[in-house]
């Protein structure tokens, strides 16, 4: 079965083709980073317009890359939410229209389910059940996963997501957009022993997260240190390192707690922040200590992409699930409300 996947939830336009026998046979992603850099963040209206401009050329590119004609596609999957409503409507409108013209079934995919299932595209793939840490610019969630569509939310951020905290702290450090990866690069030059920042909500039971206070703590610490010292560049690097260590430590502590409580030996990391090198290293070490294993996709499948939507859509189309001719975009969409496969 061949499924076309379309991702337009935010500022990446992603198209991919998944073949159930051959795996991923074509994919292309266009990033709008340069478009939004001047504004220091994503401008929703500009994102929607750029999806309109790039989606069909990317579709043509993927079909040529895979050597597949439209009549050889068996279904279409598109991101229906959560995300920016205007951006979602572009992908949903194009995806549902193509399915209608080609007379193929279509299905709207939950963006975070796409991230959650992306590690299953790799070899070796994790097996069910497992605990998943979904960590991105808009979400930080711990999810118990029994099977495709059988999810239970264990904990989430009560304020800023981890990726959002990275981006906002990068602005505090006067780093260019997008800030998260720039902060991680700056932290590589930092002294891990110079500062120790708090690990929020780790001194109490539960699996929820909070990163807003850590961002404020970083701002205050940076102001004080820059006023007292002359080594400005090294201080910025040391503060970045302390911030990153605090976020990673917090995520590791909560993930260890989750796998112990759920009594599983498999942890899946997914979402844009899961590409962070230090986070991967620490999670791998923690899971080895717990007698288990951590899984995550290649960096290209951590950020928003069409491959994860094509694969998640295949799971549902193969089970007979599909959307009617009418379609909708869902800016907010709880993942635990999804139907089981």
Tab-separated table of C-alpha atoms in Angstrom:
chain	number	residue	atom	x	y	z
A	1	UNK	CA	0.000	0.000	0.000
A	2	UNK	CA	1.372	3.438	-0.985
A	3	UNK	CA	0.336	6.476	1.067
A	4	UNK	CA	1.114	10.101	0.314
A	5	UNK	CA	1.765	12.211	3.431
A	6	UNK	CA	1.380	16.001	3.661
A	7	UNK	CA	2.571	18.048	6.659
A	8	UNK	CA	1.794	21.776	7.008
A	9	UNK	CA	1.092	22.302	10.707
A	10	UNK	CA	3.566	25.170	11.234
A	11	UNK	CA	6.551	26.423	9.235
A	12	UNK	CA	7.771	23.311	7.409
A	13	UNK	CA	6.130	22.071	4.230
A	14	UNK	CA	6.626	18.304	4.113
A	15	UNK	CA	5.612	15.745	1.498
A	16	UNK	CA	6.515	12.045	1.506
A	17	UNK	CA	5.487	8.720	0.023
A	18	UNK	CA	5.426	5.573	2.165
A	19	UNK	CA	5.247	2.079	0.684
A	20	UNK	CA	4.220	-0.709	3.072
A	21	UNK	CA	6.587	-3.146	1.298
A	22	UNK	CA	9.562	-0.867	0.612
A	23	UNK	CA	9.314	1.715	3.360
A	24	UNK	CA	9.921	5.396	2.701
A	25	UNK	CA	10.411	5.822	-1.059
A	26	UNK	CA	10.359	9.585	-1.411
A	27	UNK	CA	10.334	12.699	0.751
A	28	UNK	CA	10.982	16.424	0.582
A	29	UNK	CA	10.835	19.180	3.204
A	30	UNK	CA	10.931	22.930	2.710
A	31	UNK	CA	11.753	25.044	5.765
A	32	UNK	CA	10.541	28.616	6.151
A	33	UNK	CA	13.323	29.602	8.561
A	34	UNK	CA	14.646	32.413	6.368
A	35	UNK	CA	11.138	33.790	5.857
A	36	UNK	CA	10.420	34.112	9.589
A	37	UNK	CA	13.940	34.952	10.825
A	38	UNK	CA	13.386	38.685	10.419
A	39	UNK	CA	10.447	38.489	12.846
A	40	UNK	CA	12.138	36.261	15.420
A	41	UNK	CA	9.348	33.686	15.211
A	42	UNK	CA	6.671	32.175	13.004
A	43	UNK	CA	4.162	34.615	11.460
A	44	UNK	CA	1.030	32.465	10.875
A	45	UNK	CA	-0.289	34.283	7.802
A	46	UNK	CA	3.098	34.204	6.073
A	47	UNK	CA	3.435	30.496	6.912
A	48	UNK	CA	0.077	29.717	5.295
A	49	UNK	CA	0.940	31.618	2.120
A	50	UNK	CA	4.296	29.878	1.802
A	51	UNK	CA	2.661	26.451	2.150
A	52	UNK	CA	0.408	27.397	-0.786
A	53	UNK	CA	3.471	28.356	-2.817
A	54	UNK	CA	5.597	25.259	-2.074
A	55	UNK	CA	3.218	22.332	-1.598
A	56	UNK	CA	2.511	21.331	-5.221
A	57	UNK	CA	6.155	21.693	-6.390
A	58	UNK	CA	7.222	19.468	-3.491
A	59	UNK	CA	4.533	16.933	-4.423
A	60	UNK	CA	5.875	16.792	-7.976
A	61	UNK	CA	9.412	16.412	-6.643
A	62	UNK	CA	8.470	13.467	-4.422
A	63	UNK	CA	6.552	11.657	-7.178
A	64	UNK	CA	9.522	11.988	-9.522
A	65	UNK	CA	11.934	10.915	-6.776
A	66	UNK	CA	9.894	7.776	-6.075
A	67	UNK	CA	9.115	7.051	-9.722
A	68	UNK	CA	5.413	6.775	-8.880
A	69	UNK	CA	2.418	8.071	-10.837
A	70	UNK	CA	-0.698	9.404	-9.076
A	71	UNK	CA	-2.798	6.390	-10.071
A	72	UNK	CA	-0.312	4.173	-8.213
A	73	UNK	CA	-1.009	5.916	-4.894
A	74	UNK	CA	-3.495	4.080	-2.656
A	75	UNK	CA	-4.318	6.806	-0.105
A	76	UNK	CA	-3.593	10.322	1.092
A	77	UNK	CA	-2.778	11.396	4.653
A	78	UNK	CA	-2.580	15.017	5.776
A	79	UNK	CA	-1.982	16.733	9.102
A	80	UNK	CA	-5.366	17.799	10.491
A	81	UNK	CA	-4.054	19.194	13.792
A	82	UNK	CA	-2.895	20.425	16.184
A	83	UNK	CA	-1.138	23.446	14.729
A	84	UNK	CA	-1.699	26.834	13.101
A	85	UNK	CA	-5.203	26.736	11.681
A	86	UNK	CA	-4.380	28.552	8.434
A	87	UNK	CA	-1.375	26.351	7.755
A	88	UNK	CA	-3.378	23.204	8.555
A	89	UNK	CA	-6.128	24.216	6.144
A	90	UNK	CA	-3.647	24.461	3.269
A	91	UNK	CA	-2.412	20.897	3.683
A	92	UNK	CA	-5.854	19.502	4.491
A	93	UNK	CA	-7.446	21.237	1.514
A	94	UNK	CA	-4.798	20.053	-0.923
A	95	UNK	CA	-4.672	16.532	0.513
A	96	UNK	CA	-8.440	16.030	0.502
A	97	UNK	CA	-8.729	17.507	-3.004
A	98	UNK	CA	-6.049	15.200	-4.399
A	99	UNK	CA	-7.774	12.207	-2.840
A	100	UNK	CA	-11.072	13.263	-4.428
A	101	UNK	CA	-9.527	13.769	-7.868
A	102	UNK	CA	-7.610	10.486	-7.672
A	103	UNK	CA	-10.625	8.690	-6.137
A	104	UNK	CA	-8.550	7.431	-3.220
A	105	UNK	CA	-9.325	7.338	0.524
A	106	UNK	CA	-7.949	10.138	2.702
A	107	UNK	CA	-7.314	10.452	6.413
A	108	UNK	CA	-6.503	13.379	8.697
A	109	UNK	CA	-3.524	12.597	10.946
A	110	UNK	CA	-2.756	13.930	14.413
A	111	UNK	CA	0.552	15.773	14.210
A	112	UNK	CA	1.884	14.402	17.503
A	113	UNK	CA	0.847	10.848	16.618
A	114	UNK	CA	3.033	11.297	13.553
A	115	UNK	CA	5.983	12.245	15.760
A	116	UNK	CA	5.242	9.411	18.181
A	117	UNK	CA	5.254	6.779	15.414
A	118	UNK	CA	8.272	8.175	13.509
A	119	UNK	CA	10.780	5.911	15.348
A	120	UNK	CA	8.901	2.901	13.915
A	121	UNK	CA	10.267	3.912	10.505
A	122	UNK	CA	13.773	3.030	11.717
A	123	UNK	CA	15.577	-0.285	12.167
A	124	UNK	CA	15.423	-1.699	14.726
A	125	UNK	CA	12.006	-0.348	15.584
A	126	UNK	CA	10.647	-0.241	19.146
A	127	UNK	CA	7.957	-2.744	20.040
A	128	UNK	CA	4.769	-2.062	21.992
A	129	UNK	CA	4.157	-1.242	24.787
A	130	UNK	CA	6.431	1.697	25.510
A	131	UNK	CA	6.603	5.121	27.120
A	132	UNK	CA	7.019	8.041	24.713
A	133	UNK	CA	8.465	11.459	25.452
A	134	UNK	CA	7.067	13.908	22.899
A	135	UNK	CA	9.196	17.006	23.161
A	136	UNK	CA	8.955	19.890	20.698
A	137	UNK	CA	8.369	23.614	20.433
A	138	UNK	CA	4.683	23.261	21.203
A	139	UNK	CA	4.461	20.092	23.309
A	140	UNK	CA	6.175	18.289	26.152
A	141	UNK	CA	4.251	15.131	27.003
A	142	UNK	CA	4.827	11.704	28.491
A	143	UNK	CA	2.515	9.124	26.936
A	144	UNK	CA	1.891	5.464	27.681
A	145	UNK	CA	1.596	3.673	24.323
A	146	UNK	CA	-0.012	0.230	24.192
A	147	UNK	CA	-0.552	0.152	20.406
A	148	UNK	CA	-1.301	2.512	17.519
A	149	UNK	CA	-4.166	4.707	18.703
A	150	UNK	CA	-4.089	3.390	22.269
A	151	UNK	CA	-2.530	6.248	24.207
A	152	UNK	CA	-2.740	7.473	27.781
A	153	UNK	CA	-1.358	10.842	28.787
A	154	UNK	CA	0.895	10.483	31.828
A	155	UNK	CA	2.135	14.042	32.160
A	156	UNK	CA	2.668	17.285	30.247
A	157	UNK	CA	4.013	20.783	30.649
A	158	UNK	CA	1.778	23.075	32.690
A	159	UNK	CA	3.259	26.153	30.942
A	160	UNK	CA	6.037	26.427	28.335
A	161	UNK	CA	6.998	23.348	26.341
A	162	UNK	CA	10.686	22.432	26.470
A	163	UNK	CA	11.300	23.565	22.906
A	164	UNK	CA	9.496	26.830	23.568
A	165	UNK	CA	11.684	27.397	26.637
A	166	UNK	CA	14.796	26.739	24.518
A	167	UNK	CA	13.672	29.289	21.922
A	168	UNK	CA	12.736	31.962	24.485
A	169	UNK	CA	15.974	31.479	26.411
A	170	UNK	CA	17.893	31.768	23.138
A	171	UNK	CA	16.320	35.205	22.677
A	172	UNK	CA	17.458	36.140	26.179
A	173	UNK	CA	20.980	35.109	25.130
A	174	UNK	CA	20.637	37.206	21.950
A	175	UNK	CA	20.953	34.186	19.642
A	176	UNK	CA	19.588	34.105	16.079
A	177	UNK	CA	16.372	32.361	15.033
A	178	UNK	CA	15.664	29.462	15.327
A	179	UNK	CA	17.011	29.668	18.838
A	180	UNK	CA	16.899	26.107	20.175
A	181	UNK	CA	19.672	24.609	18.008
A	182	UNK	CA	21.747	27.790	18.405
A	183	UNK	CA	21.515	27.526	22.202
A	184	UNK	CA	22.639	23.891	22.068
A	185	UNK	CA	25.650	24.889	19.949
A	186	UNK	CA	26.550	27.686	22.359
A	187	UNK	CA	26.205	25.299	25.309
A	188	UNK	CA	28.909	23.059	23.798
A	189	UNK	CA	31.431	25.767	24.744
A	190	UNK	CA	30.064	26.185	28.254
A	191	UNK	CA	31.626	25.055	31.532
A	192	UNK	CA	29.205	22.519	33.092
A	193	UNK	CA	30.532	23.197	36.577
A	194	UNK	CA	30.195	26.958	36.717
A	195	UNK	CA	26.431	27.249	37.358
A	196	UNK	CA	23.694	24.916	38.501
A	197	UNK	CA	20.120	25.897	37.712
A	198	UNK	CA	17.017	24.369	39.378
A	199	UNK	CA	15.307	21.220	38.054
A	200	UNK	CA	11.656	22.321	38.159
A	201	UNK	CA	8.958	20.038	39.626
A	202	UNK	CA	11.362	17.148	40.223
A	203	UNK	CA	11.083	17.404	44.006
A	204	UNK	CA	7.417	16.389	44.013
A	205	UNK	CA	5.500	13.320	42.771
A	206	UNK	CA	3.896	13.228	39.362
A	207	UNK	CA	4.988	13.414	35.739
A	208	UNK	CA	4.072	16.974	34.762
A	209	UNK	CA	6.671	19.524	33.646
A	210	UNK	CA	7.184	23.267	34.052
A	211	UNK	CA	9.842	25.281	32.206
A	212	UNK	CA	8.586	28.871	32.441
A	213	UNK	CA	10.231	29.484	35.815
A	214	UNK	CA	13.543	28.094	34.575
A	215	UNK	CA	13.474	30.596	31.720
A	216	UNK	CA	12.974	33.450	34.216
A	217	UNK	CA	15.739	32.085	36.462
A	218	UNK	CA	18.084	32.085	33.458
A	219	UNK	CA	17.212	35.699	32.623
A	220	UNK	CA	17.941	36.876	36.169
A	221	UNK	CA	21.163	34.855	36.416
A	222	UNK	CA	22.437	36.214	33.117
A	223	UNK	CA	21.769	39.838	34.105
A	224	UNK	CA	23.582	39.431	37.404
A	225	UNK	CA	26.585	37.643	35.920
A	226	UNK	CA	27.024	40.026	32.990
A	227	UNK	CA	26.941	42.966	35.382
A	228	UNK	CA	29.578	41.404	37.618
A	229	UNK	CA	31.993	39.912	35.062
A	230	UNK	CA	33.975	40.962	32.012
A	231	UNK	CA	34.039	37.567	30.221
A	232	UNK	CA	30.717	38.170	28.466
A	233	UNK	CA	30.974	35.490	25.760
A	234	UNK	CA	32.084	32.728	28.113
A	235	UNK	CA	29.394	33.710	30.601
A	236	UNK	CA	26.730	33.401	27.891
A	237	UNK	CA	28.056	29.950	26.980
A	238	UNK	CA	28.158	28.857	30.629
A	239	UNK	CA	24.585	30.067	31.217
A	240	UNK	CA	23.430	28.250	28.063
A	241	UNK	CA	25.106	25.071	29.321
A	242	UNK	CA	23.475	25.385	32.749
A	243	UNK	CA	20.069	25.921	31.164
A	244	UNK	CA	20.422	22.961	28.803
A	245	UNK	CA	21.648	20.704	31.606
A	246	UNK	CA	18.657	21.697	33.752
A	247	UNK	CA	16.144	20.923	30.984
A	248	UNK	CA	17.797	17.616	30.072
A	249	UNK	CA	18.084	16.576	33.727
A	250	UNK	CA	14.404	17.367	34.295
A	251	UNK	CA	13.331	15.316	31.279
A	252	UNK	CA	15.551	12.385	32.305
A	253	UNK	CA	14.248	12.372	35.885
A	254	UNK	CA	10.618	12.343	34.740
A	255	UNK	CA	11.251	9.678	32.089
A	256	UNK	CA	12.979	7.411	34.600
A	257	UNK	CA	10.006	7.838	36.904
A	258	UNK	CA	7.591	7.011	34.057
A	259	UNK	CA	9.286	3.813	32.848
A	260	UNK	CA	9.517	2.579	36.437
A	261	UNK	CA	5.855	3.327	37.161
A	262	UNK	CA	4.683	1.755	33.880
A	263	UNK	CA	7.128	-1.152	34.242
A	264	UNK	CA	8.292	-1.024	30.645
A	265	UNK	CA	11.791	-1.331	29.233
A	266	UNK	CA	11.340	0.817	26.141
A	267	UNK	CA	11.436	4.602	25.918
A	268	UNK	CA	10.725	6.451	22.665
A	269	UNK	CA	11.915	10.033	22.118
A	270	UNK	CA	10.215	12.067	19.396
A	271	UNK	CA	9.720	15.661	18.318
A	272	UNK	CA	12.159	18.403	17.367
A	273	UNK	CA	13.940	18.607	20.729
A	274	UNK	CA	14.654	14.852	20.597
A	275	UNK	CA	17.415	15.692	18.090
A	276	UNK	CA	19.365	17.344	20.938
A	277	UNK	CA	22.606	15.379	21.286
A	278	UNK	CA	22.962	15.748	25.050
A	279	UNK	CA	19.364	14.663	25.617
A	280	UNK	CA	19.905	11.502	23.566
A	281	UNK	CA	23.118	10.619	25.355
A	282	UNK	CA	21.567	11.058	28.790
A	283	UNK	CA	18.414	9.092	27.906
A	284	UNK	CA	20.462	6.227	26.471
A	285	UNK	CA	22.559	6.071	29.644
A	286	UNK	CA	19.492	6.232	31.891
A	287	UNK	CA	17.706	3.432	30.018
A	288	UNK	CA	20.807	1.223	30.112
A	289	UNK	CA	20.901	1.693	33.878
A	290	UNK	CA	17.214	0.690	33.985
A	291	UNK	CA	17.890	-2.436	31.903
A	292	UNK	CA	15.999	-1.083	28.898
A	293	UNK	CA	16.572	0.866	25.705
A	294	UNK	CA	15.851	4.313	24.254
A	295	UNK	CA	14.722	4.736	20.637
A	296	UNK	CA	14.525	7.859	18.504
A	297	UNK	CA	14.383	8.656	14.780
A	298	UNK	CA	17.155	10.158	12.662
A	299	UNK	CA	17.367	13.966	13.000
A	300	UNK	CA	15.551	14.525	9.683
A	301	UNK	CA	12.517	12.716	11.110
A	302	UNK	CA	12.590	14.589	14.431
A	303	UNK	CA	11.503	17.901	12.956
A	304	UNK	CA	8.174	18.267	11.140
A	305	UNK	CA	8.097	16.146	7.979
A	306	UNK	CA	5.752	14.374	5.596
A	307	UNK	CA	7.245	10.927	6.230
A	308	UNK	CA	5.782	10.642	9.720
A	309	UNK	CA	2.365	11.710	8.409
A	310	UNK	CA	2.484	9.204	5.559
A	311	UNK	CA	3.415	6.399	7.969
A	312	UNK	CA	0.812	7.313	10.594
A	313	UNK	CA	-1.773	7.675	7.828
A	314	UNK	CA	-0.884	4.239	6.488
A	315	UNK	CA	-1.586	2.691	9.896
A	316	UNK	CA	-5.115	4.101	9.884
A	317	UNK	CA	-5.911	3.629	6.193
A	318	UNK	CA	-4.772	0.000	6.378
A	319	UNK	CA	-7.228	-0.471	9.267
A	320	UNK	CA	-10.075	0.897	7.141
A	321	UNK	CA	-10.253	4.346	8.725
A	322	UNK	CA	-10.756	7.329	6.408
A	323	UNK	CA	-12.331	10.781	6.284
A	324	UNK	CA	-15.515	11.833	4.442
A	325	UNK	CA	-15.317	14.351	1.601
A	326	UNK	CA	-15.681	17.201	4.086
A	327	UNK	CA	-12.553	17.979	6.084
A	328	UNK	CA	-11.613	20.115	9.063
A	329	UNK	CA	-8.536	21.555	10.755
A	330	UNK	CA	-8.171	21.152	14.517
A	331	UNK	CA	-5.793	23.666	16.123
A	332	UNK	CA	-6.307	21.834	19.448
A	333	UNK	CA	-6.761	18.076	19.468
A	334	UNK	CA	-6.089	15.830	22.505
A	335	UNK	CA	-4.162	12.773	21.342
A	336	UNK	CA	-5.829	10.467	23.843
A	337	UNK	CA	-9.135	11.097	22.033
A	338	UNK	CA	-7.922	9.246	18.923
A	339	UNK	CA	-9.580	5.997	17.867
A	340	UNK	CA	-7.610	2.791	18.320
A	341	UNK	CA	-6.362	0.910	15.262
